[in-house]
mmCIF file of C-alpha atoms (C1' of nucleotides) in Angstrom:
data_model
loop_
_atom_site.group_PDB
_atom_site.id
_atom_site.type_symbol
_atom_site.label_atom_id
_atom_site.label_comp_id
_atom_site.label_asym_id
_atom_site.label_seq_id
_atom_site.Cartn_x
_atom_site.Cartn_y
_atom_site.Cartn_z
ATOM 1 C CA MET A 1 18.295 -8.555 11.387
ATOM 2 C CA VAL A 2 14.904 -9.084 9.836
ATOM 3 C CA ALA A 3 13.184 -7.580 12.839
ATOM 4 C CA ALA A 4 15.387 -4.510 12.705
ATOM 5 C CA VAL A 5 14.534 -3.803 9.085
ATOM 6 C CA VAL A 6 10.836 -4.488 9.564
ATOM 7 C CA THR A 7 10.636 -2.258 12.624
ATOM 8 C CA ALA A 8 12.435 0.588 10.910
ATOM 9 C CA SER A 9 10.140 0.190 7.927
ATOM 10 C CA ARG A 10 7.092 0.466 10.105
ATOM 11 C CA ALA A 11 8.434 3.624 11.664
ATOM 12 C CA LEU A 12 8.921 5.209 8.280
ATOM 13 C CA VAL A 13 5.513 4.173 7.049
ATOM 14 C CA ALA A 14 3.968 5.694 10.141
ATOM 15 C CA VAL A 15 5.785 8.922 9.398
ATOM 16 C CA SER A 16 4.376 9.005 5.888
ATOM 17 C CA ALA A 17 0.870 8.282 7.091
ATOM 18 C CA ARG A 18 1.021 11.044 9.675
ATOM 19 C CA SER A 19 2.403 13.586 7.245
ATOM 20 C CA LEU A 20 -0.457 12.755 4.909
ATOM 21 C CA ALA A 21 -3.088 13.019 7.615
ATOM 22 C CA ALA A 22 -1.673 16.324 8.791
ATOM 23 C CA VAL A 23 -2.688 18.052 5.568
ATOM 24 C CA GLY A 24 -6.198 19.370 5.578
ATOM 25 C CA GLU A 25 -7.148 17.727 2.294
ATOM 26 C CA ALA A 26 -8.513 14.216 2.617
ATOM 27 C CA LEU A 27 -5.893 12.364 0.605
ATOM 28 C CA THR A 28 -5.354 8.640 0.365
ATOM 29 C CA VAL A 29 -1.887 7.223 -0.090
ATOM 30 C CA PRO A 30 -2.487 6.120 -3.708
ATOM 31 C CA GLN A 31 -3.761 9.586 -4.498
ATOM 32 C CA PHE A 32 -0.654 11.144 -3.035
ATOM 33 C CA ARG A 33 1.487 8.746 -5.054
ATOM 34 C CA MET A 34 -0.207 9.958 -8.205
ATOM 35 C CA LEU A 35 0.361 13.572 -7.276
ATOM 36 C CA VAL A 36 4.030 12.857 -6.608
ATOM 37 C CA VAL A 37 4.496 11.170 -9.951
ATOM 38 C CA LEU A 38 2.769 14.033 -11.713
ATOM 39 C CA GLU A 39 4.932 16.562 -9.942
ATOM 40 C CA ALA A 40 8.110 14.732 -10.837
ATOM 41 C CA GLY A 41 7.204 13.858 -14.397
ATOM 42 C CA GLY A 42 5.244 16.849 -15.532
ATOM 43 C CA PRO A 43 2.251 16.412 -17.843
ATOM 44 C CA VAL A 44 1.899 12.805 -18.909
ATOM 45 C CA ASN A 45 -0.746 10.775 -20.620
ATOM 46 C CA LEU A 46 -2.806 8.215 -18.798
ATOM 47 C CA SER A 47 -0.987 5.126 -20.023
ATOM 48 C CA ARG A 48 2.404 6.326 -18.932
ATOM 49 C CA LEU A 49 1.017 7.466 -15.611
ATOM 50 C CA ALA A 50 -0.472 4.033 -15.028
ATOM 51 C CA GLU A 51 2.862 2.445 -15.872
ATOM 52 C CA HIS A 52 4.701 4.655 -13.403
ATOM 53 C CA LEU A 53 2.237 3.726 -10.687
ATOM 54 C CA ALA A 54 2.247 0.076 -11.764
ATOM 55 C CA VAL A 55 -1.521 -0.086 -11.876
ATOM 56 C CA ASN A 56 -4.079 -0.867 -14.534
ATOM 57 C CA PRO A 57 -4.957 2.089 -16.777
ATOM 58 C CA SER A 58 -8.543 1.896 -15.626
ATOM 59 C CA THR A 59 -7.413 2.317 -12.045
ATOM 60 C CA ALA A 60 -5.316 5.330 -12.908
ATOM 61 C CA MET A 61 -8.227 6.665 -14.920
ATOM 62 C CA ARG A 62 -10.628 6.742 -12.023
ATOM 63 C CA MET A 63 -8.073 7.921 -9.519
ATOM 64 C CA ALA A 64 -7.377 10.828 -11.851
ATOM 65 C CA ASP A 65 -11.099 11.516 -12.082
ATOM 66 C CA ARG A 66 -11.317 11.853 -8.314
ATOM 67 C CA LEU A 67 -8.276 14.108 -8.108
ATOM 68 C CA ILE A 68 -9.701 16.257 -10.893
ATOM 69 C CA ALA A 69 -12.958 16.526 -8.985
ATOM 70 C CA ALA A 70 -10.926 17.574 -5.951
ATOM 71 C CA GLY A 71 -9.213 20.273 -7.986
ATOM 72 C CA MET A 72 -5.687 18.908 -7.672
ATOM 73 C CA VAL A 73 -5.237 17.562 -11.193
ATOM 74 C CA GLU A 74 -6.274 18.852 -14.578
ATOM 75 C CA ARG A 75 -6.822 16.978 -17.795
ATOM 76 C CA THR A 76 -6.312 18.483 -21.228
ATOM 77 C CA THR A 77 -6.421 16.825 -24.601
ATOM 78 C CA ASP A 78 -3.105 16.578 -26.371
ATOM 79 C CA PRO A 79 -3.488 18.615 -29.588
ATOM 80 C CA ALA A 80 -0.919 16.485 -31.358
ATOM 81 C CA ASP A 81 -2.781 13.249 -30.583
ATOM 82 C CA ARG A 82 -6.379 13.732 -29.651
ATOM 83 C CA ARG A 83 -6.611 10.243 -28.262
ATOM 84 C CA ALA A 84 -4.162 11.087 -25.523
ATOM 85 C CA ALA A 85 -5.002 13.008 -22.381
ATOM 86 C CA LYS A 86 -2.445 15.195 -20.701
ATOM 87 C CA LEU A 87 -2.644 14.986 -16.936
ATOM 88 C CA ALA A 88 -0.940 17.626 -14.830
ATOM 89 C CA LEU A 89 -1.019 19.068 -11.334
ATOM 90 C CA THR A 90 -2.965 22.201 -10.645
ATOM 91 C CA SER A 91 -1.464 24.807 -8.384
ATOM 92 C CA VAL A 92 -3.545 23.338 -5.580
ATOM 93 C CA GLY A 93 -2.054 19.920 -6.255
ATOM 94 C CA GLN A 94 1.448 21.328 -6.229
ATOM 95 C CA ARG A 95 0.829 23.036 -2.926
ATOM 96 C CA VAL A 96 -0.476 19.806 -1.404
ATOM 97 C CA VAL A 97 2.549 17.815 -2.545
ATOM 98 C CA HIS A 98 4.899 20.399 -1.162
ATOM 99 C CA GLN A 99 3.100 20.532 2.158
ATOM 100 C CA VAL A 100 3.097 16.778 2.658
ATOM 101 C CA THR A 101 6.703 16.418 1.534
ATOM 102 C CA ARG A 102 7.887 19.188 3.784
ATOM 103 C CA ARG A 103 6.029 17.758 6.745
ATOM 104 C CA ARG A 104 7.554 14.343 6.208
ATOM 105 C CA GLN A 105 11.054 15.708 5.811
ATOM 106 C CA GLU A 106 10.620 17.643 9.030
ATOM 107 C CA GLU A 107 9.529 14.592 10.948
ATOM 108 C CA ILE A 108 12.290 12.380 9.597
ATOM 109 C CA THR A 109 14.798 15.078 10.348
ATOM 110 C CA ARG A 110 13.483 15.237 13.893
ATOM 111 C CA ILE A 111 13.803 11.461 14.265
ATOM 112 C CA VAL A 112 17.294 11.395 12.834
ATOM 113 C CA GLY A 113 18.210 14.250 15.128
ATOM 114 C CA ALA A 114 17.189 12.065 18.063
ATOM 115 C CA MET A 115 19.570 9.341 16.938
ATOM 116 C CA PRO A 116 23.130 9.222 18.221
ATOM 117 C CA ALA A 117 25.102 11.195 15.672
ATOM 118 C CA GLU A 118 27.700 8.484 15.208
ATOM 119 C CA ARG A 119 24.999 6.072 14.066
ATOM 120 C CA ARG A 120 23.738 8.203 11.208
ATOM 121 C CA SER A 121 26.357 7.663 8.577
ATOM 122 C CA ALA A 122 26.541 3.984 9.481
ATOM 123 C CA MET A 123 22.811 3.740 8.894
ATOM 124 C CA VAL A 124 22.970 5.313 5.464
ATOM 125 C CA GLU A 125 25.755 3.018 4.351
ATOM 126 C CA ALA A 126 24.089 -0.055 5.780
ATOM 127 C CA LEU A 127 20.746 0.739 4.194
ATOM 128 C CA GLN A 128 22.322 1.408 0.839
ATOM 129 C CA ALA A 129 24.124 -1.891 1.065
ATOM 130 C CA PHE A 130 20.835 -3.600 1.851
ATOM 131 C CA ALA A 131 18.984 -1.949 -1.018
ATOM 132 C CA ASP A 132 21.837 -2.737 -3.372
ATOM 133 C CA ALA A 133 21.785 -6.371 -2.304
ATOM 134 C CA ALA A 134 18.042 -6.446 -2.913
ATOM 135 C CA GLY A 135 18.489 -4.907 -6.340
ATOM 136 C CA GLU A 136 16.256 -1.961 -5.500
ATOM 137 C CA PRO A 137 16.879 1.231 -7.497
ATOM 138 C CA GLN A 138 17.679 4.313 -5.453
ATOM 139 C CA VAL A 139 14.958 6.910 -5.039
ATOM 140 C CA ASP A 140 15.138 10.656 -5.148
ATOM 141 C CA PRO A 141 14.170 11.785 -1.653
ATOM 142 C CA GLY A 142 12.555 15.054 -2.627
ATOM 143 C CA THR A 143 10.257 13.637 -5.260
ATOM 144 C CA TYR A 144 9.576 9.946 -4.944
ATOM 145 C CA GLY A 145 9.142 9.469 -1.271
ATOM 146 C CA GLU A 146 6.583 6.724 -1.126
ATOM 147 C CA LEU A 147 6.687 3.014 -1.306
ATOM 148 C CA LEU A 148 5.752 2.436 -4.881
ATOM 149 C CA LEU A 149 3.933 -0.844 -4.933
ATOM 150 C CA PRO A 150 0.217 -1.004 -5.640
ATOM 151 C CA GLY A 151 -1.700 -3.004 -3.147
ATOM 152 C CA TRP A 152 0.548 -1.465 -0.514
ATOM 153 C CA ASN A 153 -0.891 1.971 -0.631
ATOM 154 C CA MET B 1 19.505 9.828 4.781
ATOM 155 C CA VAL B 2 15.815 9.970 3.975
ATOM 156 C CA ALA B 3 16.426 8.416 0.599
ATOM 157 C CA ALA B 4 18.366 5.564 2.132
ATOM 158 C CA VAL B 5 15.601 4.666 4.536
ATOM 159 C CA VAL B 6 12.894 4.994 1.906
ATOM 160 C CA THR B 7 14.794 2.857 -0.558
ATOM 161 C CA ALA B 8 15.461 0.145 1.992
ATOM 162 C CA SER B 9 11.814 0.217 2.967
ATOM 163 C CA ARG B 10 10.744 -0.280 -0.607
ATOM 164 C CA ALA B 11 13.056 -3.234 -0.940
ATOM 165 C CA LEU B 12 11.553 -4.883 2.104
ATOM 166 C CA VAL B 13 8.015 -4.208 0.999
ATOM 167 C CA ALA B 14 8.800 -5.768 -2.347
ATOM 168 C CA VAL B 15 10.114 -8.835 -0.554
ATOM 169 C CA SER B 16 6.888 -9.162 1.401
ATOM 170 C CA ALA B 17 4.762 -8.746 -1.684
ATOM 171 C CA ARG B 18 6.718 -11.412 -3.553
ATOM 172 C CA SER B 19 6.588 -13.865 -0.687
ATOM 173 C CA LEU B 20 2.841 -13.393 -0.562
ATOM 174 C CA ALA B 21 2.397 -13.860 -4.279
ATOM 175 C CA ALA B 22 4.542 -16.977 -4.235
ATOM 176 C CA VAL B 23 1.971 -18.874 -2.195
ATOM 177 C CA GLY B 24 -0.685 -20.576 -4.238
ATOM 178 C CA GLU B 25 -3.577 -19.111 -2.239
ATOM 179 C CA ALA B 26 -4.833 -15.758 -3.454
ATOM 180 C CA LEU B 27 -4.106 -13.711 -0.347
ATOM 181 C CA THR B 28 -4.184 -9.957 -0.001
ATOM 182 C CA VAL B 29 -1.844 -8.194 2.358
ATOM 183 C CA PRO B 30 -4.570 -7.221 4.852
ATOM 184 C CA GLN B 31 -5.725 -10.818 4.888
ATOM 185 C CA PHE B 32 -2.233 -11.999 5.630
ATOM 186 C CA ARG B 33 -1.956 -9.448 8.409
ATOM 187 C CA MET B 34 -5.067 -10.881 9.984
ATOM 188 C CA LEU B 35 -3.734 -14.407 9.744
ATOM 189 C CA VAL B 36 -0.485 -13.316 11.358
ATOM 190 C CA VAL B 37 -2.275 -11.642 14.246
ATOM 191 C CA LEU B 38 -4.425 -14.716 14.752
ATOM 192 C CA GLU B 39 -1.407 -16.956 14.735
ATOM 193 C CA ALA B 40 0.418 -14.831 17.268
ATOM 194 C CA GLY B 41 -2.514 -14.117 19.550
ATOM 195 C CA GLY B 42 -4.478 -17.331 19.445
ATOM 196 C CA PRO B 43 -8.271 -17.236 19.494
ATOM 197 C CA VAL B 44 -9.523 -13.693 19.995
ATOM 198 C CA ASN B 45 -12.851 -11.986 19.693
ATOM 199 C CA LEU B 46 -13.645 -9.608 16.906
ATOM 200 C CA SER B 47 -13.168 -6.367 18.825
ATOM 201 C CA ARG B 48 -9.705 -7.219 20.019
ATOM 202 C CA LEU B 49 -8.747 -8.448 16.570
ATOM 203 C CA ALA B 50 -9.907 -5.176 15.058
ATOM 204 C CA GLU B 51 -7.882 -3.267 17.633
ATOM 205 C CA HIS B 52 -4.751 -5.237 16.848
ATOM 206 C CA LEU B 53 -5.204 -4.504 13.159
ATOM 207 C CA ALA B 54 -6.168 -0.884 13.860
ATOM 208 C CA VAL B 55 -9.263 -1.142 11.719
ATOM 209 C CA ASN B 56 -12.970 -0.701 12.325
ATOM 210 C CA PRO B 57 -14.735 -3.778 13.723
ATOM 211 C CA SER B 58 -16.924 -3.924 10.651
ATOM 212 C CA THR B 59 -13.839 -4.137 8.479
ATOM 213 C CA ALA B 60 -12.404 -6.945 10.555
ATOM 214 C CA MET B 61 -15.808 -8.602 10.496
ATOM 215 C CA ARG B 62 -15.990 -8.851 6.747
ATOM 216 C CA MET B 63 -12.359 -9.709 6.315
ATOM 217 C CA ALA B 64 -12.902 -12.576 8.718
ATOM 218 C CA ASP B 65 -15.951 -13.641 6.719
ATOM 219 C CA ARG B 66 -13.823 -13.928 3.598
ATOM 220 C CA LEU B 67 -11.083 -15.844 5.337
ATOM 221 C CA ILE B 68 -13.673 -18.178 6.816
ATOM 222 C CA ALA B 69 -15.107 -18.721 3.365
ATOM 223 C CA ALA B 70 -11.587 -19.510 2.194
ATOM 224 C CA GLY B 71 -11.180 -22.070 4.971
ATOM 225 C CA MET B 72 -8.311 -20.344 6.747
ATOM 226 C CA VAL B 73 -10.177 -19.027 9.792
ATOM 227 C CA GLU B 74 -12.913 -20.465 11.935
ATOM 228 C CA ARG B 75 -15.444 -18.722 14.115
ATOM 229 C CA THR B 76 -16.957 -20.189 17.280
ATOM 230 C CA THR B 77 -19.179 -18.608 19.882
ATOM 231 C CA ASP B 78 -17.569 -18.013 23.249
ATOM 232 C CA PRO B 79 -19.575 -20.113 25.749
ATOM 233 C CA ALA B 80 -18.686 -17.757 28.573
ATOM 234 C CA ASP B 81 -20.054 -14.723 26.739
ATOM 235 C CA ARG B 82 -22.406 -15.577 23.967
ATOM 236 C CA ARG B 83 -22.093 -12.101 22.501
ATOM 237 C CA ALA B 84 -18.476 -12.698 21.664
ATOM 238 C CA ALA B 85 -17.122 -14.645 18.719
ATOM 239 C CA LYS B 86 -13.864 -16.518 18.978
ATOM 240 C CA LEU B 87 -11.785 -16.301 15.827
ATOM 241 C CA ALA B 88 -8.925 -18.709 15.260
ATOM 242 C CA LEU B 89 -6.752 -20.076 12.472
ATOM 243 C CA THR B 90 -7.605 -23.377 10.900
ATOM 244 C CA SER B 91 -4.816 -25.774 10.084
ATOM 245 C CA VAL B 92 -4.948 -24.480 6.529
ATOM 246 C CA GLY B 93 -4.477 -20.933 7.796
ATOM 247 C CA GLN B 94 -1.520 -21.981 9.911
ATOM 248 C CA ARG B 95 0.087 -23.680 6.962
ATOM 249 C CA VAL B 96 -0.318 -20.583 4.808
ATOM 250 C CA VAL B 97 1.217 -18.309 7.436
ATOM 251 C CA HIS B 98 4.167 -20.621 7.826
ATOM 252 C CA GLN B 99 4.715 -20.854 4.089
ATOM 253 C CA VAL B 100 4.679 -17.117 3.542
ATOM 254 C CA THR B 101 6.835 -16.423 6.569
ATOM 255 C CA ARG B 102 9.373 -19.022 5.598
ATOM 256 C CA ARG B 103 9.544 -17.684 2.062
ATOM 257 C CA ARG B 104 10.128 -14.166 3.259
ATOM 258 C CA GLN B 105 12.797 -15.203 5.735
ATOM 259 C CA GLU B 106 14.554 -17.060 2.963
ATOM 260 C CA GLU B 107 14.555 -14.076 0.675
ATOM 261 C CA ILE B 108 15.736 -11.650 3.330
ATOM 262 C CA THR B 109 18.432 -14.085 4.330
ATOM 263 C CA ARG B 110 19.512 -14.236 0.715
ATOM 264 C CA ILE B 111 19.653 -10.458 0.467
ATOM 265 C CA VAL B 112 21.550 -10.096 3.699
ATOM 266 C CA GLY B 113 23.932 -12.768 2.514
ATOM 267 C CA ALA B 114 24.672 -10.605 -0.505
ATOM 268 C CA MET B 115 25.617 -7.701 1.727
ATOM 269 C CA PRO B 116 29.194 -7.177 2.857
ATOM 270 C CA ALA B 117 29.431 -9.034 6.139
ATOM 271 C CA GLU B 118 30.941 -6.102 7.976
ATOM 272 C CA ARG B 119 27.875 -4.027 7.194
ATOM 273 C CA ARG B 120 25.373 -6.332 8.795
ATOM 274 C CA SER B 121 25.803 -5.645 12.479
ATOM 275 C CA ALA B 122 26.110 -1.935 11.745
ATOM 276 C CA MET B 123 22.787 -2.066 9.935
ATOM 277 C CA VAL B 124 21.001 -3.743 12.802
ATOM 278 C CA GLU B 125 22.306 -1.235 15.289
ATOM 279 C CA ALA B 126 21.563 1.732 13.066
ATOM 280 C CA LEU B 127 18.051 0.571 12.321
ATOM 281 C CA GLN B 128 17.317 -0.068 15.964
ATOM 282 C CA ALA B 129 18.564 3.404 16.778
ATOM 283 C CA PHE B 130 16.267 4.823 14.108
ATOM 284 C CA ALA B 131 13.247 2.902 15.348
ATOM 285 C CA ASP B 132 13.999 3.881 18.922
ATOM 286 C CA ALA B 133 14.240 7.517 17.925
ATOM 287 C CA ALA B 134 10.899 7.217 16.149
ATOM 288 C CA GLY B 135 9.342 5.607 19.211
ATOM 289 C CA GLU B 136 8.357 2.518 17.276
ATOM 290 C CA PRO B 137 7.942 -0.659 19.353
ATOM 291 C CA GLN B 138 10.098 -3.579 18.315
ATOM 292 C CA VAL B 139 8.466 -6.383 16.399
ATOM 293 C CA ASP B 140 8.905 -10.087 16.712
ATOM 294 C CA PRO B 141 10.350 -11.216 13.381
ATOM 295 C CA GLY B 142 8.744 -14.616 13.320
ATOM 296 C CA THR B 143 5.233 -13.470 14.000
ATOM 297 C CA TYR B 144 4.540 -9.843 13.200
ATOM 298 C CA GLY B 145 6.348 -9.339 9.978
ATOM 299 C CA GLU B 146 4.197 -6.856 8.170
ATOM 300 C CA LEU B 147 3.806 -3.162 8.262
ATOM 301 C CA LEU B 148 0.867 -2.773 10.551
ATOM 302 C CA LEU B 149 -0.919 0.322 9.384
ATOM 303 C CA PRO B 150 -4.283 0.109 7.667
ATOM 304 C CA GLY B 151 -4.480 2.050 4.500
ATOM 305 C CA TRP B 152 -1.003 0.822 3.795
ATOM 306 C CA ASN B 153 -1.935 -2.707 3.053
ATOM 307 C "C1'" DG C 1 -10.344 4.747 -47.986
ATOM 308 C "C1'" DT C 2 -10.140 0.880 -45.107
ATOM 309 C "C1'" DC C 3 -8.181 -1.504 -41.328
ATOM 310 C "C1'" DA C 4 -5.167 -2.618 -37.614
ATOM 311 C "C1'" DT C 5 -3.487 -0.418 -33.646
ATOM 312 C "C1'" DA C 6 -3.194 2.721 -29.872
ATOM 313 C "C1'" DA C 7 -5.305 5.301 -26.186
ATOM 314 C "C1'" DC C 8 -8.827 6.353 -23.486
ATOM 315 C "C1'" DA C 9 -13.343 5.298 -21.356
ATOM 316 C "C1'" DT C 10 -16.792 2.420 -19.226
ATOM 317 C "C1'" DG C 11 -19.122 -1.756 -17.196
ATOM 318 C "C1'" DC C 12 -18.710 -5.270 -13.895
ATOM 319 C "C1'" DA C 13 -16.667 -7.600 -10.013
ATOM 320 C "C1'" DT C 14 -13.958 -7.958 -5.603
ATOM 321 C "C1'" DT C 15 -11.565 -6.176 -1.506
ATOM 322 C "C1'" DA C 16 -10.737 -2.789 2.079
ATOM 323 C "C1'" DT C 17 -12.348 0.785 4.642
ATOM 324 C "C1'" DG C 18 -15.401 3.633 7.953
ATOM 325 C "C1'" DC C 19 -19.725 5.379 10.069
ATOM 326 C "C1'" DA C 20 -24.202 4.541 11.740
ATOM 327 C "C1'" DA C 21 -27.773 1.756 13.266
ATOM 328 C "C1'" DA C 22 -29.816 -2.637 14.749
ATOM 329 C "C1'" DA C 23 -29.808 -6.942 17.413
ATOM 330 C "C1'" DT C 24 -28.255 -9.731 21.068
ATOM 331 C "C1'" DT C 25 -26.228 -10.605 25.450
ATOM 332 C "C1'" DT C 26 -24.327 -9.242 29.953
ATOM 333 C "C1'" DG C 27 -24.142 -7.111 34.171
ATOM 334 C "C1'" DC C 28 -25.625 -3.914 37.448
ATOM 335 C "C1'" DC C 29 -28.906 -1.482 40.309
ATOM 336 C "C1'" DT C 30 -33.056 -0.779 42.484
ATOM 337 C "C1'" DA D 1 -37.504 -9.620 39.237
ATOM 338 C "C1'" DG D 2 -37.310 -6.022 36.251
ATOM 339 C "C1'" DG D 3 -35.223 -2.627 33.709
ATOM 340 C "C1'" DC D 4 -31.535 -0.236 31.717
ATOM 341 C "C1'" DA D 5 -26.868 0.831 30.247
ATOM 342 C "C1'" DA D 6 -22.962 -1.048 28.127
ATOM 343 C "C1'" DA D 7 -20.511 -4.372 25.346
ATOM 344 C "C1'" DT D 8 -20.302 -7.172 21.115
ATOM 345 C "C1'" DT D 9 -21.362 -8.525 16.891
ATOM 346 C "C1'" DT D 10 -23.735 -7.846 12.622
ATOM 347 C "C1'" DT D 11 -25.697 -5.402 8.781
ATOM 348 C "C1'" DG D 12 -26.725 -1.243 5.730
ATOM 349 C "C1'" DC D 13 -24.766 2.290 3.181
ATOM 350 C "C1'" DA D 14 -21.032 4.776 1.159
ATOM 351 C "C1'" DT D 15 -16.345 5.489 -0.951
ATOM 352 C "C1'" DA D 16 -11.660 4.154 -2.781
ATOM 353 C "C1'" DA D 17 -8.560 1.026 -5.090
ATOM 354 C "C1'" DT D 18 -7.964 -2.603 -8.039
ATOM 355 C "C1'" DG D 19 -8.229 -5.674 -12.390
ATOM 356 C "C1'" DC D 20 -10.372 -7.702 -16.542
ATOM 357 C "C1'" DA D 21 -13.132 -7.277 -20.458
ATOM 358 C "C1'" DT D 22 -15.330 -4.406 -23.739
ATOM 359 C "C1'" DG D 23 -16.504 -0.411 -26.211
ATOM 360 C "C1'" DT D 24 -15.196 4.180 -28.578
ATOM 361 C "C1'" DT D 25 -12.458 7.279 -30.802
ATOM 362 C "C1'" DA D 26 -8.311 8.806 -33.126
ATOM 363 C "C1'" DT D 27 -3.937 7.653 -35.733
ATOM 364 C "C1'" DG D 28 -1.242 5.785 -39.160
ATOM 365 C "C1'" DA D 29 -0.062 2.534 -42.786
ATOM 366 C "C1'" DC D 30 -1.091 0.498 -47.013
#
DNA sequence: GTCATAACATGCATTATGCAAAATTTGCCT
DNA sequence: AGGCAAATTTTGCATAATGCATGTTATGAC
């Protein structure tokens, strides 16, 4: 049982890593996580972004700096509160997220297509039961697609 | 389908992270991976260890240095080939691996116990079908228990 | 108007990671 | 025996992620 879950997990992680490497941009997994959160949540300030990523604000700060230097994120000062910075994706960042997401969906679809069809619905139900038993909140497949623990990315 | 697999993956990753944090020693995930490989494979030289971990030899080198400093790994020179270093777990390292592994097994067992019993065998079969379709080799639950991709740890 | 608080920014430290180059040892070939 | 290529480890240099502690600036309350 444990081995089955661990093996399946490894397969999925490998898919994510490949879909990230397939994009021309040199992106690390934490950087992609930040882009995904920004795409899902729109412009946010640094503190909330750090909370979503479950990292220290200073970590999010410098990750954002690098993504800004790479042209994928932009920072503007919130006029209503000039302490706060608004972080948002640029069009380049949006394109990158869409490319990686599409690539991953394609690969997972290919893998699922190689599975016996009668196993597919059983897998979904079994995995949902497992996640429920673990108390894990469900994710939205199109937006949050990464494992969201720092130190694991 | 994708969401189900991703969510289940996250749950398992969270289990691993908690079981690692529960041990008194301050261990990172890559460090634990190295300990696990050493426990499974016995004394190995640096190059083979780096291959197993899929990291650069220099990375494995310095990780080993830290684990040696922490008293969990020991390095001896291979008498048959004095270029090569033999890396092995100390008794402390073995104890740590066993503690973390046992803790994780306990937590997964608890989660599985909270699942409806009729779902369990279906989950194993479905996950194995998924991993087979992805071409992922099966893992041994008692030894290799981590996701084995660098950059993900 | 001053002061506590919030939010960001920066300094410092550690770990993980890879590439490139150096140093040592082995093994082979002449 | 001598030399040279290859293997193996080690070190130098660089970057990314991470956290804690500290400073800096802006807000809001009194």
